[in-house]
Amino acid sequence: MSDLMRVELGERCEIVWDNPPMNVVSREFTAQLRDALARVSNHRGARVLIVTGAGGRAFCAGSDIAEFEGLRGRVAEDKLLLEKLVYRQLAKVAVPTIAAIEGHALGGGLELALCCDLRVASEQSKLGLPELRLGVLPGSGGTQRLARLVGLARAKEFVLLGEPVTAHRALEIGLLTRVAPKGGALDAARGLADIVATRGPLATRLAKRLLDESVDRTLEEGMALELDASEAVFGTEDMLEGARAFAQKRDPIFTDR
Ligand SMILES: CCCCCCCCCCCCC[C@H](O)CC(=O)SCCNC(=O)CCNC(=O)[C@H](O)C(C)(C)COP(=O)(O)OP(=O)(O)OC[C@H]1O[C@@H](n2cnc3c(N)ncnc32)[C@H](O)[C@@H]1OP(=O)(O)O
């Protein structure tokens, strides 16, 4: 089976999937994405991850509809478990993640982008959850993650109508972080990634986790966890470097200690 994933490891990690023509989430795609995410999570120097699709037509057009016929019994259970595992794996990456969307992000493709912290799309991209048109559900988190981003009313519009929206509309409703010119999503994502990579790495990882967990906690619980995390970063070498750099009017050099 050909390599569907190209992985670049560094402070800025990148996973570029290439499953032409529409970068659909086949069983093989899912297995290779699982392995690519494991490589990033095991890379100690990572500070930010960008995920994107090659080809320019689709970030990802969702589950491989051609595989639906074969989804029976054990095969379906394996696919369900693998897909749920990989989407959760992407959502749980410790460093900030950025989806660079060039072209269609539909169904399971948009659900991959919803697992990321930030989303950049080029202006001709279309984003949607058309699953009900196929008689299936947004089954990789779409009914759960979208409402947390854009609100229940807009999430219901996305799912119940199944009509894709433009990148500018997605930006308006809070689904996107930035809109880039056609062909410019990856460059724009790299620009954001380079900013994220200059921030305190330990504080960044803790802040991401606090933000993610805040939706399921009371304010009191969250404030207590935030205090614990603040205590964890105060006194670290990063905090001392941040204060020194500010006093010396220079950029800090964090060492993640
Ligand atoms: C224990 C028991 C468990 C049982 C269940 C287990 C299930 C697993 C868990 C659930 C996971 C759910 C995940 C997710 O929520 C579900 C989905 O994602 S469903 C799919 C949603 N996506 C779509 O509906 C998009 C479909 N595609 C399109 O609308 C259009 O192709 C397009 C993207 C708008 C592009 O249109 P065009 O530019 O006109 O191009 P074409 O349409 O001609 O497409 C080109 C070429 O690509 C093929 N293709 C496109 N999308 C898909 C796809 N999603 N799957 C497979 N193939 C696709 C298209 O057929 C063309 O091929 P060609 O005809 O050229 O051979």
mmCIF file of N, CA and C in Angstrom, residues 20-152:
data_model
loop_
_atom_site.group_PDB
_atom_site.id
_atom_site.type_symbol
_atom_site.label_atom_id
_atom_site.label_comp_id
_atom_site.label_asym_id
_atom_site.label_seq_id
_atom_site.Cartn_x
_atom_site.Cartn_y
_atom_site.Cartn_z
ATOM 1 N N PRO A 20 -5.416 10.754 -3.389
ATOM 2 C CA PRO A 20 -6.134 11.387 -4.504
ATOM 3 C C PRO A 20 -7.378 10.617 -4.918
ATOM 4 N N PRO A 21 -8.410 11.290 -5.477
ATOM 5 C CA PRO A 21 -8.400 12.725 -5.767
ATOM 6 C C PRO A 21 -8.951 13.592 -4.635
ATOM 7 N N MET A 22 -9.604 12.982 -3.644
ATOM 8 C CA MET A 22 -10.322 13.778 -2.644
ATOM 9 C C MET A 22 -9.892 13.533 -1.201
ATOM 10 N N ASN A 23 -8.723 12.851 -1.059
ATOM 11 C CA ASN A 23 -8.195 12.637 0.294
ATOM 12 C C ASN A 23 -9.244 12.052 1.239
ATOM 13 N N VAL A 24 -9.952 11.013 0.762
ATOM 14 C CA VAL A 24 -11.010 10.431 1.586
ATOM 15 C C VAL A 24 -10.425 9.568 2.697
ATOM 16 N N VAL A 25 -11.195 9.441 3.770
ATOM 17 C CA VAL A 25 -10.780 8.685 4.951
ATOM 18 C C VAL A 25 -11.116 7.212 4.730
ATOM 19 N N SER A 26 -10.192 6.532 4.075
ATOM 20 C CA SER A 26 -10.341 5.080 3.895
ATOM 21 C C SER A 26 -9.790 4.382 5.138
ATOM 22 N N ARG A 27 -9.942 3.084 5.176
ATOM 23 C CA ARG A 27 -9.397 2.336 6.308
ATOM 24 C C ARG A 27 -7.889 2.486 6.375
ATOM 25 N N GLU A 28 -7.237 2.435 5.212
ATOM 26 C CA GLU A 28 -5.775 2.573 5.149
ATOM 27 C C GLU A 28 -5.352 3.976 5.558
ATOM 28 N N PHE A 29 -6.128 4.979 5.108
ATOM 29 C CA PHE A 29 -5.851 6.375 5.490
ATOM 30 C C PHE A 29 -5.849 6.481 7.017
ATOM 31 N N THR A 30 -6.874 5.882 7.645
ATOM 32 C CA THR A 30 -7.013 5.977 9.098
ATOM 33 C C THR A 30 -5.844 5.306 9.807
ATOM 34 N N ALA A 31 -5.458 4.125 9.325
ATOM 35 C CA ALA A 31 -4.350 3.394 9.962
ATOM 36 C C ALA A 31 -3.046 4.184 9.840
ATOM 37 N N GLN A 32 -2.817 4.783 8.664
ATOM 38 C CA GLN A 32 -1.570 5.539 8.477
ATOM 39 C C GLN A 32 -1.586 6.857 9.243
ATOM 40 N N LEU A 33 -2.775 7.468 9.368
ATOM 41 C CA LEU A 33 -2.859 8.708 10.163
ATOM 42 C C LEU A 33 -2.589 8.390 11.634
ATOM 43 N N ARG A 34 -3.086 7.246 12.100
ATOM 44 C CA ARG A 34 -2.819 6.833 13.481
ATOM 45 C C ARG A 34 -1.318 6.735 13.715
ATOM 46 N N ASP A 35 -0.599 6.122 12.799
ATOM 47 C CA ASP A 35 0.852 5.951 12.959
ATOM 48 C C ASP A 35 1.576 7.295 12.855
ATOM 49 N N ALA A 36 1.095 8.174 11.956
ATOM 50 C CA ALA A 36 1.724 9.491 11.800
ATOM 51 C C ALA A 36 1.549 10.316 13.075
ATOM 52 N N LEU A 37 0.358 10.262 13.642
ATOM 53 C CA LEU A 37 0.106 11.013 14.892
ATOM 54 C C LEU A 37 0.958 10.467 16.041
ATOM 55 N N ALA A 38 1.159 9.161 16.067
ATOM 56 C CA ALA A 38 2.008 8.572 17.123
ATOM 57 C C ALA A 38 3.439 9.082 16.989
ATOM 58 N N ARG A 39 3.918 9.212 15.751
ATOM 59 C CA ARG A 39 5.294 9.710 15.533
ATOM 60 C C ARG A 39 5.419 11.144 16.042
ATOM 61 N N VAL A 40 4.393 11.965 15.783
ATOM 62 C CA VAL A 40 4.433 13.361 16.252
ATOM 63 C C VAL A 40 4.384 13.402 17.779
ATOM 64 N N SER A 41 3.483 12.617 18.363
ATOM 65 C CA SER A 41 3.344 12.635 19.822
ATOM 66 C C SER A 41 4.593 12.129 20.521
ATOM 67 N N ASN A 42 5.356 11.278 19.858
ATOM 68 C CA ASN A 42 6.594 10.752 20.447
ATOM 69 C C ASN A 42 7.798 11.646 20.169
ATOM 70 N N HIS A 43 7.595 12.723 19.396
ATOM 71 C CA HIS A 43 8.706 13.620 19.042
ATOM 72 C C HIS A 43 8.846 14.694 20.107
ATOM 73 N N ARG A 44 9.900 14.651 20.927
ATOM 74 C CA ARG A 44 10.016 15.524 22.111
ATOM 75 C C ARG A 44 10.084 17.002 21.750
ATOM 76 N N GLY A 45 10.629 17.316 20.608
ATOM 77 C CA GLY A 45 10.842 18.735 20.273
ATOM 78 C C GLY A 45 9.627 19.419 19.686
ATOM 79 N N ALA A 46 8.503 18.690 19.522
ATOM 80 C CA ALA A 46 7.331 19.273 18.851
ATOM 81 C C ALA A 46 6.738 20.405 19.678
ATOM 82 N N ARG A 47 6.387 21.496 19.011
ATOM 83 C CA ARG A 47 5.696 22.605 19.677
ATOM 84 C C ARG A 47 4.361 22.927 19.025
ATOM 85 N N VAL A 48 4.171 22.465 17.783
ATOM 86 C CA VAL A 48 2.912 22.745 17.079
ATOM 87 C C VAL A 48 2.809 21.752 15.934
ATOM 88 N N LEU A 49 1.585 21.377 15.567
ATOM 89 C CA LEU A 49 1.363 20.422 14.471
ATOM 90 C C LEU A 49 0.384 21.021 13.464
ATOM 91 N N ILE A 50 0.746 20.942 12.193
ATOM 92 C CA ILE A 50 -0.168 21.310 11.105
ATOM 93 C C ILE A 50 -0.577 20.025 10.394
ATOM 94 N N VAL A 51 -1.882 19.890 10.110
ATOM 95 C CA VAL A 51 -2.339 18.775 9.273
ATOM 96 C C VAL A 51 -2.990 19.354 8.028
ATOM 97 N N THR A 52 -2.762 18.759 6.896
ATOM 98 C CA THR A 52 -3.324 19.260 5.654
ATOM 99 C C THR A 52 -3.390 18.154 4.617
ATOM 100 N N GLY A 53 -4.165 18.403 3.564
ATOM 101 C CA GLY A 53 -4.289 17.433 2.472
ATOM 102 C C GLY A 53 -3.564 17.948 1.236
ATOM 103 N N ALA A 54 -3.005 17.045 0.468
ATOM 104 C CA ALA A 54 -2.302 17.422 -0.771
ATOM 105 C C ALA A 54 -3.302 17.478 -1.918
ATOM 106 N N GLY A 55 -2.895 18.064 -2.999
ATOM 107 C CA GLY A 55 -3.689 18.039 -4.226
ATOM 108 C C GLY A 55 -4.491 19.292 -4.508
ATOM 109 N N GLY A 56 -4.853 20.014 -3.480
ATOM 110 C CA GLY A 56 -5.526 21.294 -3.704
ATOM 111 C C GLY A 56 -7.018 21.212 -3.939
ATOM 112 N N ARG A 57 -7.570 19.985 -4.208
ATOM 113 C CA ARG A 57 -9.026 19.910 -4.446
ATOM 114 C C ARG A 57 -9.796 19.714 -3.152
ATOM 115 N N ALA A 58 -9.192 18.934 -2.238
ATOM 116 C CA ALA A 58 -9.907 18.643 -0.983
ATOM 117 C C ALA A 58 -8.925 18.493 0.164
ATOM 118 N N PHE A 59 -9.211 19.189 1.254
ATOM 119 C CA PHE A 59 -8.513 18.891 2.511
ATOM 120 C C PHE A 59 -8.818 17.430 2.830
ATOM 121 N N CYS A 60 -10.098 17.117 2.813
ATOM 122 C CA CYS A 60 -10.573 15.751 2.986
ATOM 123 C C CYS A 60 -12.081 15.740 2.725
ATOM 124 N N ALA A 61 -12.527 14.866 1.834
ATOM 125 C CA ALA A 61 -13.947 14.832 1.457
ATOM 126 C C ALA A 61 -14.724 13.824 2.300
ATOM 127 N N GLY A 62 -14.156 13.433 3.436
ATOM 128 C CA GLY A 62 -14.900 12.586 4.374
ATOM 129 C C GLY A 62 -14.571 11.114 4.226
ATOM 130 N N SER A 63 -15.377 10.307 4.911
ATOM 131 C CA SER A 63 -15.191 8.854 4.837
ATOM 132 C C SER A 63 -15.245 8.383 3.390
ATOM 133 N N ASP A 64 -14.571 7.288 3.127
ATOM 134 C CA ASP A 64 -14.566 6.711 1.780
ATOM 135 C C ASP A 64 -15.897 6.001 1.543
ATOM 136 N N ILE A 65 -16.760 6.661 0.792
ATOM 137 C CA ILE A 65 -18.118 6.139 0.566
ATOM 138 C C ILE A 65 -18.059 4.787 -0.135
ATOM 139 N N ALA A 66 -17.008 4.569 -0.914
ATOM 140 C CA ALA A 66 -16.857 3.284 -1.630
ATOM 141 C C ALA A 66 -16.667 2.122 -0.654
ATOM 142 N N GLU A 67 -16.293 2.433 0.581
ATOM 143 C CA GLU A 67 -16.098 1.371 1.581
ATOM 144 C C GLU A 67 -17.378 1.034 2.337
ATOM 145 N N PHE A 68 -18.424 1.862 2.129
ATOM 146 C CA PHE A 68 -19.638 1.672 2.941
ATOM 147 C C PHE A 68 -20.232 0.283 2.734
ATOM 148 N N GLU A 69 -20.264 -0.139 1.457
ATOM 149 C CA GLU A 69 -20.897 -1.435 1.156
ATOM 150 C C GLU A 69 -20.299 -2.542 2.018
ATOM 151 N N GLY A 70 -18.988 -2.461 2.220
ATOM 152 C CA GLY A 70 -18.325 -3.551 2.925
ATOM 153 C C GLY A 70 -18.401 -3.448 4.440
ATOM 154 N N LEU A 71 -19.129 -2.409 4.926
ATOM 155 C CA LEU A 71 -19.162 -2.202 6.381
ATOM 156 C C LEU A 71 -20.231 -3.086 7.013
ATOM 157 N N ARG A 72 -19.843 -4.257 7.350
ATOM 158 C CA ARG A 72 -20.771 -5.176 8.007
ATOM 159 C C ARG A 72 -20.045 -5.817 9.189
ATOM 160 N N GLY A 73 -20.745 -6.075 10.239
ATOM 161 C CA GLY A 73 -20.220 -6.882 11.343
ATOM 162 C C GLY A 73 -18.835 -6.456 11.807
ATOM 163 N N ARG A 74 -17.918 -7.395 11.789
ATOM 164 C CA ARG A 74 -16.582 -7.209 12.376
ATOM 165 C C ARG A 74 -15.830 -6.075 11.695
ATOM 166 N N VAL A 75 -15.958 -6.018 10.361
ATOM 167 C CA VAL A 75 -15.237 -4.980 9.605
ATOM 168 C C VAL A 75 -15.701 -3.612 10.077
ATOM 169 N N ALA A 76 -17.028 -3.496 10.222
ATOM 170 C CA ALA A 76 -17.576 -2.201 10.632
ATOM 171 C C ALA A 76 -17.103 -1.845 12.037
ATOM 172 N N GLU A 77 -17.096 -2.842 12.903
ATOM 173 C CA GLU A 77 -16.660 -2.558 14.276
ATOM 174 C C GLU A 77 -15.207 -2.115 14.278
ATOM 175 N N ASP A 78 -14.385 -2.804 13.486
ATOM 176 C CA ASP A 78 -12.975 -2.406 13.421
ATOM 177 C C ASP A 78 -12.862 -0.968 12.924
ATOM 178 N N LYS A 79 -13.629 -0.658 11.838
ATOM 179 C CA LYS A 79 -13.534 0.687 11.254
ATOM 180 C C LYS A 79 -14.007 1.723 12.262
ATOM 181 N N LEU A 80 -15.127 1.404 12.928
ATOM 182 C CA LEU A 80 -15.670 2.348 13.916
ATOM 183 C C LEU A 80 -14.649 2.614 15.006
ATOM 184 N N LEU A 81 -14.095 1.544 15.546
ATOM 185 C CA LEU A 81 -13.139 1.705 16.648
ATOM 186 C C LEU A 81 -11.898 2.449 16.169
ATOM 187 N N LEU A 82 -11.391 2.108 14.977
ATOM 188 C CA LEU A 82 -10.183 2.758 14.467
ATOM 189 C C LEU A 82 -10.454 4.230 14.211
ATOM 190 N N GLU A 83 -11.591 4.531 13.589
ATOM 191 C CA GLU A 83 -11.874 5.943 13.284
ATOM 192 C C GLU A 83 -12.031 6.742 14.567
ATOM 193 N N LYS A 84 -12.772 6.182 15.520
ATOM 194 C CA LYS A 84 -12.974 6.933 16.770
ATOM 195 C C LYS A 84 -11.636 7.126 17.467
ATOM 196 N N LEU A 85 -10.785 6.101 17.404
ATOM 197 C CA LEU A 85 -9.462 6.199 18.041
ATOM 198 C C LEU A 85 -8.653 7.314 17.401
ATOM 199 N N VAL A 86 -8.608 7.365 16.082
ATOM 200 C CA VAL A 86 -7.729 8.317 15.388
ATOM 201 C C VAL A 86 -8.218 9.743 15.566
ATOM 202 N N TYR A 87 -9.545 9.944 15.517
ATOM 203 C CA TYR A 87 -10.048 11.309 15.714
ATOM 204 C C TYR A 87 -9.747 11.768 17.136
ATOM 205 N N ARG A 88 -9.935 10.853 18.108
ATOM 206 C CA ARG A 88 -9.615 11.221 19.497
ATOM 207 C C ARG A 88 -8.108 11.463 19.641
ATOM 208 N N GLN A 89 -7.304 10.669 18.946
ATOM 209 C CA GLN A 89 -5.845 10.819 18.989
ATOM 210 C C GLN A 89 -5.459 12.216 18.488
ATOM 211 N N LEU A 90 -6.076 12.663 17.401
ATOM 212 C CA LEU A 90 -5.769 14.001 16.871
ATOM 213 C C LEU A 90 -6.220 15.069 17.867
ATOM 214 N N ALA A 91 -7.400 14.878 18.445
ATOM 215 C CA ALA A 91 -7.922 15.882 19.384
ATOM 216 C C ALA A 91 -7.069 15.974 20.641
ATOM 217 N N LYS A 92 -6.363 14.884 20.960
ATOM 218 C CA LYS A 92 -5.599 14.839 22.208
ATOM 219 C C LYS A 92 -4.119 15.132 22.019
ATOM 220 N N VAL A 93 -3.689 15.524 20.821
ATOM 221 C CA VAL A 93 -2.277 15.874 20.628
ATOM 222 C C VAL A 93 -1.931 16.974 21.632
ATOM 223 N N ALA A 94 -0.832 16.835 22.341
ATOM 224 C CA ALA A 94 -0.538 17.727 23.477
ATOM 225 C C ALA A 94 -0.231 19.160 23.031
ATOM 226 N N VAL A 95 0.378 19.302 21.831
ATOM 227 C CA VAL A 95 0.729 20.649 21.356
ATOM 228 C C VAL A 95 -0.424 21.194 20.509
ATOM 229 N N PRO A 96 -0.482 22.513 20.322
ATOM 230 C CA PRO A 96 -1.539 23.078 19.469
ATOM 231 C C PRO A 96 -1.508 22.507 18.064
ATOM 232 N N THR A 97 -2.695 22.266 17.515
ATOM 233 C CA THR A 97 -2.822 21.700 16.165
ATOM 234 C C THR A 97 -3.572 22.681 15.276
ATOM 235 N N ILE A 98 -3.158 22.724 14.014
ATOM 236 C CA ILE A 98 -3.741 23.650 13.040
ATOM 237 C C ILE A 98 -4.122 22.869 11.787
ATOM 238 N N ALA A 99 -5.375 22.990 11.372
ATOM 239 C CA ALA A 99 -5.822 22.367 10.110
ATOM 240 C C ALA A 99 -5.666 23.406 9.002
ATOM 241 N N ALA A 100 -4.896 23.073 7.984
ATOM 242 C CA ALA A 100 -4.726 23.943 6.808
ATOM 243 C C ALA A 100 -5.623 23.391 5.707
ATOM 244 N N ILE A 101 -6.742 24.065 5.456
ATOM 245 C CA ILE A 101 -7.804 23.536 4.595
ATOM 246 C C ILE A 101 -7.720 24.179 3.213
ATOM 247 N N GLU A 102 -7.379 23.348 2.212
ATOM 248 C CA GLU A 102 -7.337 23.793 0.811
ATOM 249 C C GLU A 102 -8.367 22.961 0.057
ATOM 250 N N GLY A 103 -9.507 23.597 -0.291
ATOM 251 C CA GLY A 103 -10.558 22.831 -0.983
ATOM 252 C C GLY A 103 -11.577 22.306 0.015
ATOM 253 N N HIS A 104 -12.243 21.198 -0.398
ATOM 254 C CA HIS A 104 -13.374 20.709 0.385
ATOM 255 C C HIS A 104 -12.945 20.121 1.736
ATOM 256 N N ALA A 105 -13.716 20.480 2.762
ATOM 257 C CA ALA A 105 -13.573 19.813 4.075
ATOM 258 C C ALA A 105 -14.990 19.377 4.432
ATOM 259 N N LEU A 106 -15.319 18.137 4.091
ATOM 260 C CA LEU A 106 -16.698 17.671 4.202
ATOM 261 C C LEU A 106 -16.783 16.407 5.044
ATOM 262 N N GLY A 107 -17.865 16.279 5.793
ATOM 263 C CA GLY A 107 -18.084 15.063 6.567
ATOM 264 C C GLY A 107 -16.931 14.785 7.500
ATOM 265 N N GLY A 108 -16.413 13.547 7.395
ATOM 266 C CA GLY A 108 -15.280 13.171 8.238
ATOM 267 C C GLY A 108 -14.075 14.056 8.016
ATOM 268 N N GLY A 109 -14.012 14.749 6.894
ATOM 269 C CA GLY A 109 -12.923 15.699 6.645
ATOM 270 C C GLY A 109 -13.048 16.920 7.525
ATOM 271 N N LEU A 110 -14.270 17.484 7.599
ATOM 272 C CA LEU A 110 -14.476 18.608 8.521
ATOM 273 C C LEU A 110 -14.308 18.125 9.953
ATOM 274 N N GLU A 111 -14.732 16.884 10.221
ATOM 275 C CA GLU A 111 -14.577 16.354 11.587
ATOM 276 C C GLU A 111 -13.105 16.244 11.982
ATOM 277 N N LEU A 112 -12.225 15.974 11.015
ATOM 278 C CA LEU A 112 -10.785 16.012 11.333
ATOM 279 C C LEU A 112 -10.377 17.441 11.721
ATOM 280 N N ALA A 113 -10.839 18.408 10.958
ATOM 281 C CA ALA A 113 -10.482 19.804 11.246
ATOM 282 C C ALA A 113 -11.056 20.258 12.590
ATOM 283 N N LEU A 114 -12.216 19.703 12.966
ATOM 284 C CA LEU A 114 -12.819 20.058 14.259
ATOM 285 C C LEU A 114 -12.002 19.520 15.434
ATOM 286 N N CYS A 115 -11.185 18.518 15.176
ATOM 287 C CA CYS A 115 -10.316 17.970 16.237
ATOM 288 C C CYS A 115 -9.113 18.871 16.474
ATOM 289 N N CYS A 116 -8.886 19.840 15.568
ATOM 290 C CA CYS A 116 -7.731 20.740 15.692
ATOM 291 C C CYS A 116 -8.107 21.970 16.502
ATOM 292 N N ASP A 117 -7.064 22.658 16.973
ATOM 293 C CA ASP A 117 -7.312 23.852 17.797
ATOM 294 C C ASP A 117 -7.609 25.079 16.942
ATOM 295 N N LEU A 118 -6.911 25.173 15.811
ATOM 296 C CA LEU A 118 -7.079 26.321 14.914
ATOM 297 C C LEU A 118 -7.336 25.795 13.501
ATOM 298 N N ARG A 119 -8.076 26.546 12.716
ATOM 299 C CA ARG A 119 -8.417 26.127 11.363
ATOM 300 C C ARG A 119 -8.228 27.311 10.417
ATOM 301 N N VAL A 120 -7.441 27.068 9.354
ATOM 302 C CA VAL A 120 -7.222 28.067 8.314
ATOM 303 C C VAL A 120 -7.719 27.463 7.006
ATOM 304 N N ALA A 121 -8.519 28.221 6.258
ATOM 305 C CA ALA A 121 -8.997 27.693 4.971
ATOM 306 C C ALA A 121 -8.772 28.734 3.887
ATOM 307 N N SER A 122 -8.494 28.244 2.694
ATOM 308 C CA SER A 122 -8.373 29.162 1.563
ATOM 309 C C SER A 122 -9.789 29.547 1.132
ATOM 310 N N GLU A 123 -9.876 30.720 0.443
ATOM 311 C CA GLU A 123 -11.184 31.356 0.252
ATOM 312 C C GLU A 123 -12.142 30.545 -0.619
ATOM 313 N N GLN A 124 -11.595 29.616 -1.446
ATOM 314 C CA GLN A 124 -12.533 28.844 -2.288
ATOM 315 C C GLN A 124 -12.978 27.557 -1.615
ATOM 316 N N SER A 125 -12.501 27.324 -0.380
ATOM 317 C CA SER A 125 -12.843 26.071 0.314
ATOM 318 C C SER A 125 -14.321 26.046 0.691
ATOM 319 N N LYS A 126 -14.833 24.821 0.785
ATOM 320 C CA LYS A 126 -16.214 24.635 1.243
ATOM 321 C C LYS A 126 -16.175 23.670 2.433
ATOM 322 N N LEU A 127 -16.945 23.986 3.456
ATOM 323 C CA LEU A 127 -16.934 23.190 4.682
ATOM 324 C C LEU A 127 -18.351 22.762 5.009
ATOM 325 N N GLY A 128 -18.541 21.474 5.309
ATOM 326 C CA GLY A 128 -19.903 21.034 5.604
ATOM 327 C C GLY A 128 -19.950 19.627 6.156
ATOM 328 N N LEU A 129 -21.142 19.288 6.647
ATOM 329 C CA LEU A 129 -21.412 17.942 7.186
ATOM 330 C C LEU A 129 -22.607 17.372 6.431
ATOM 331 N N PRO A 130 -22.367 16.796 5.250
ATOM 332 C CA PRO A 130 -23.457 16.322 4.377
ATOM 333 C C PRO A 130 -23.918 14.899 4.658
ATOM 334 N N GLU A 131 -23.519 14.330 5.782
ATOM 335 C CA GLU A 131 -23.762 12.905 6.023
ATOM 336 C C GLU A 131 -25.217 12.490 5.902
ATOM 337 N N LEU A 132 -26.138 13.337 6.400
ATOM 338 C CA LEU A 132 -27.563 12.931 6.380
ATOM 339 C C LEU A 132 -28.039 12.703 4.961
ATOM 340 N N ARG A 133 -27.364 13.333 3.970
ATOM 341 C CA ARG A 133 -27.745 13.134 2.561
ATOM 342 C C ARG A 133 -27.448 11.690 2.137
ATOM 343 N N LEU A 134 -26.542 11.033 2.878
ATOM 344 C CA LEU A 134 -26.154 9.651 2.566
ATOM 345 C C LEU A 134 -26.858 8.661 3.479
ATOM 346 N N GLY A 135 -27.689 9.187 4.371
ATOM 347 C CA GLY A 135 -28.362 8.294 5.306
ATOM 348 C C GLY A 135 -27.476 7.842 6.446
ATOM 349 N N VAL A 136 -26.367 8.545 6.665
ATOM 350 C CA VAL A 136 -25.507 8.245 7.815
ATOM 351 C C VAL A 136 -25.372 9.508 8.665
ATOM 352 N N LEU A 137 -24.632 9.330 9.763
ATOM 353 C CA LEU A 137 -24.471 10.441 10.711
ATOM 354 C C LEU A 137 -23.074 11.047 10.612
ATOM 355 N N PRO A 138 -22.890 12.314 10.999
ATOM 356 C CA PRO A 138 -21.531 12.795 11.263
ATOM 357 C C PRO A 138 -20.992 12.002 12.468
ATOM 358 N N GLY A 139 -20.397 10.857 12.192
ATOM 359 C CA GLY A 139 -20.107 9.913 13.279
ATOM 360 C C GLY A 139 -18.699 9.988 13.838
ATOM 361 N N SER A 140 -17.940 11.019 13.443
ATOM 362 C CA SER A 140 -16.585 11.174 14.015
ATOM 363 C C SER A 140 -16.482 12.484 14.770
ATOM 364 N N GLY A 141 -17.533 12.776 15.516
ATOM 365 C CA GLY A 141 -17.497 13.931 16.416
ATOM 366 C C GLY A 141 -18.259 15.145 15.930
ATOM 367 N N GLY A 142 -18.797 15.089 14.705
ATOM 368 C CA GLY A 142 -19.454 16.282 14.161
ATOM 369 C C GLY A 142 -20.649 16.741 14.969
ATOM 370 N N THR A 143 -21.436 15.786 15.528
ATOM 371 C CA THR A 143 -22.616 16.221 16.294
ATOM 372 C C THR A 143 -22.206 16.726 17.687
ATOM 373 N N GLN A 144 -20.957 16.499 18.077
ATOM 374 C CA GLN A 144 -20.512 16.883 19.417
ATOM 375 C C GLN A 144 -19.580 18.086 19.410
ATOM 376 N N ARG A 145 -18.638 18.119 18.475
ATOM 377 C CA ARG A 145 -17.630 19.189 18.522
ATOM 378 C C ARG A 145 -18.116 20.479 17.858
ATOM 379 N N LEU A 146 -18.940 20.356 16.807
ATOM 380 C CA LEU A 146 -19.302 21.578 16.055
ATOM 381 C C LEU A 146 -20.073 22.570 16.932
ATOM 382 N N ALA A 147 -21.048 22.072 17.682
ATOM 383 C CA ALA A 147 -21.875 22.977 18.500
ATOM 384 C C ALA A 147 -21.025 23.712 19.529
ATOM 385 N N ARG A 148 -19.977 23.047 20.018
ATOM 386 C CA ARG A 148 -19.096 23.709 20.994
ATOM 387 C C ARG A 148 -18.345 24.889 20.369
ATOM 388 N N LEU A 149 -18.244 24.890 19.041
ATOM 389 C CA LEU A 149 -17.497 25.964 18.371
ATOM 390 C C LEU A 149 -18.418 27.071 17.879
ATOM 391 N N VAL A 150 -19.549 26.673 17.252
ATOM 392 C CA VAL A 150 -20.372 27.668 16.558
ATOM 393 C C VAL A 150 -21.739 27.849 17.211
ATOM 394 N N GLY A 151 -22.035 27.070 18.251
ATOM 395 C CA GLY A 151 -23.346 27.153 18.899
ATOM 396 C C GLY A 151 -24.312 26.114 18.340
ATOM 397 N N LEU A 152 -25.317 25.782 19.150
ATOM 398 C CA LEU A 152 -26.204 24.665 18.795
ATOM 399 C C LEU A 152 -27.033 24.984 17.557
#
